[in-house]
mmCIF file of C-alpha atoms in Angstrom:
data_model
loop_
_atom_site.group_PDB
_atom_site.id
_atom_site.type_symbol
_atom_site.label_atom_id
_atom_site.label_comp_id
_atom_site.label_asym_id
_atom_site.label_seq_id
_atom_site.Cartn_x
_atom_site.Cartn_y
_atom_site.Cartn_z
ATOM 1 C CA UNK D 247 10.133 7.468 -19.249
ATOM 2 C CA UNK D 248 11.514 10.978 -19.827
ATOM 3 C CA UNK D 249 11.829 11.548 -16.073
ATOM 4 C CA UNK D 250 13.553 8.177 -15.638
ATOM 5 C CA UNK D 251 16.068 8.973 -18.360
ATOM 6 C CA UNK D 252 16.985 12.214 -16.561
ATOM 7 C CA UNK D 253 17.287 10.603 -13.121
ATOM 8 C CA UNK D 254 20.766 10.539 -11.586
ATOM 9 C CA UNK D 255 19.986 8.556 -8.435
ATOM 10 C CA UNK D 256 17.825 5.611 -7.502
ATOM 11 C CA UNK D 257 14.193 5.532 -8.656
ATOM 12 C CA UNK D 258 11.560 3.279 -7.083
ATOM 13 C CA UNK D 259 7.979 2.735 -8.217
ATOM 14 C CA UNK D 260 5.947 2.565 -5.018
ATOM 15 C CA UNK D 261 2.248 1.996 -4.508
ATOM 16 C CA UNK D 262 0.888 2.207 -0.980
ATOM 17 C CA UNK D 263 -2.514 0.732 -0.200
ATOM 18 C CA UNK D 264 -5.566 2.150 1.496
ATOM 19 C CA UNK D 265 -5.214 2.887 5.220
ATOM 20 C CA UNK D 266 -7.981 4.040 7.570
ATOM 21 C CA UNK D 267 -7.354 4.815 11.247
ATOM 22 C CA UNK D 268 -10.367 4.769 13.557
ATOM 23 C CA UNK D 269 -10.221 5.918 17.174
ATOM 24 C CA UNK D 270 -12.491 3.595 19.189
ATOM 25 C CA UNK D 271 -14.033 4.251 22.613
ATOM 26 C CA UNK D 272 -14.120 0.592 23.645
ATOM 27 C CA UNK D 273 -11.937 -2.407 22.851
ATOM 28 C CA UNK D 274 -15.065 -4.338 21.857
ATOM 29 C CA UNK D 275 -15.787 -1.724 19.168
ATOM 30 C CA UNK D 276 -12.266 -2.094 17.790
ATOM 31 C CA UNK D 277 -12.545 -5.888 17.814
ATOM 32 C CA UNK D 278 -15.837 -5.776 15.903
ATOM 33 C CA UNK D 279 -14.392 -3.364 13.330
ATOM 34 C CA UNK D 280 -11.280 -5.546 13.030
ATOM 35 C CA UNK D 281 -13.364 -8.656 12.338
ATOM 36 C CA UNK D 282 -15.373 -6.821 9.657
ATOM 37 C CA UNK D 283 -12.199 -5.419 8.062
ATOM 38 C CA UNK D 284 -10.478 -8.817 7.875
ATOM 39 C CA UNK D 285 -13.622 -10.492 6.514
ATOM 40 C CA UNK D 286 -13.805 -7.740 3.867
ATOM 41 C CA UNK D 287 -10.305 -8.520 2.628
ATOM 42 C CA UNK D 288 -8.253 -5.990 4.615
ATOM 43 C CA UNK D 289 -5.979 -8.673 6.041
ATOM 44 C CA UNK D 290 -3.257 -6.358 7.295
ATOM 45 C CA UNK D 291 -5.561 -4.611 9.794
ATOM 46 C CA UNK D 292 -4.821 -4.343 13.484
ATOM 47 C CA UNK D 293 -5.616 -2.832 16.869
ATOM 48 C CA UNK D 294 -3.212 -0.700 18.896
ATOM 49 C CA UNK D 295 -3.695 0.394 22.492
ATOM 50 C CA UNK D 296 -1.595 3.408 23.440
ATOM 51 C CA UNK D 297 -0.047 4.241 26.811
ATOM 52 C CA UNK D 298 -2.956 6.447 27.791
ATOM 53 C CA UNK D 299 -5.474 3.747 26.882
ATOM 54 C CA UNK D 300 -6.303 5.223 23.464
ATOM 55 C CA UNK D 301 -7.635 2.417 21.231
ATOM 56 C CA UNK D 302 -6.795 2.772 17.542
ATOM 57 C CA UNK D 303 -8.068 0.411 14.863
ATOM 58 C CA UNK D 304 -6.162 0.480 11.567
ATOM 59 C CA UNK D 305 -7.858 -0.890 8.460
ATOM 60 C CA UNK D 306 -5.142 -1.809 5.953
ATOM 61 C CA UNK D 307 -5.018 -3.796 2.765
ATOM 62 C CA UNK D 308 -2.107 -5.860 1.478
ATOM 63 C CA UNK D 309 -2.015 -4.261 -1.977
ATOM 64 C CA UNK D 310 1.462 -2.766 -1.713
ATOM 65 C CA UNK D 311 4.035 -2.637 -4.487
ATOM 66 C CA UNK D 312 7.618 -1.384 -4.323
ATOM 67 C CA UNK D 313 9.991 -2.010 -7.227
ATOM 68 C CA UNK D 314 13.377 -0.418 -7.953
ATOM 69 C CA UNK D 315 13.591 0.924 -11.519
ATOM 70 C CA UNK D 316 17.002 2.573 -11.672
ATOM 71 C CA UNK D 317 20.216 2.609 -9.669
ATOM 72 C CA UNK D 318 22.649 5.549 -9.712
ATOM 73 C CA UNK D 319 20.959 6.874 -12.821
ATOM 74 C CA UNK D 320 21.091 3.599 -14.748
ATOM 75 C CA UNK D 321 17.721 2.167 -15.792
ATOM 76 C CA UNK D 322 17.635 -1.448 -14.561
ATOM 77 C CA UNK D 323 14.432 -2.607 -16.286
ATOM 78 C CA UNK D 324 12.852 -2.346 -19.728
ATOM 79 C CA UNK D 325 10.155 0.117 -20.742
ATOM 80 C CA UNK D 326 7.874 -2.875 -21.347
ATOM 81 C CA UNK D 327 8.363 -3.994 -17.733
ATOM 82 C CA UNK D 328 7.593 -0.488 -16.436
ATOM 83 C CA UNK D 329 4.351 -0.468 -18.432
ATOM 84 C CA UNK D 330 3.518 -3.871 -16.906
ATOM 85 C CA UNK D 331 4.173 -2.520 -13.387
ATOM 86 C CA UNK D 332 1.960 0.496 -14.050
ATOM 87 C CA UNK D 333 -0.880 -1.811 -15.087
ATOM 88 C CA UNK D 334 -0.451 -3.761 -11.844
ATOM 89 C CA UNK D 335 -0.391 -0.560 -9.764
ATOM 90 C CA UNK D 336 -3.524 0.713 -11.525
ATOM 91 C CA UNK D 337 -5.311 -2.589 -10.784
ATOM 92 C CA UNK D 338 -4.313 -2.300 -7.155
ATOM 93 C CA UNK D 339 -5.719 1.222 -7.084
ATOM 94 C CA UNK D 340 -9.012 -0.038 -8.493
ATOM 95 C CA UNK D 341 -9.096 -2.739 -5.801
ATOM 96 C CA UNK D 342 -8.529 -0.020 -3.204
ATOM 97 C CA UNK D 343 -11.509 1.917 -4.496
#
């Protein structure tokens, strides 16, 4: 809260979820890993094939959180709401683990 009170610009609370990139030799390997990731709850996962044929599998969760807290130095939410957001972010971190 002390840092927020001193802020002169915009402040955003941002939580970014777990991301794992795996370079795969074969498309079949990436497809198998993708199926396992989605079944395990990592619903934002995907496969990318680069120009040179490099196959990258990204395992990503959907546990993101991005909330503006202040604008031009003015706090836009209550301290109680910030504490609530921190609890949510901490739960998301536990889910990541």
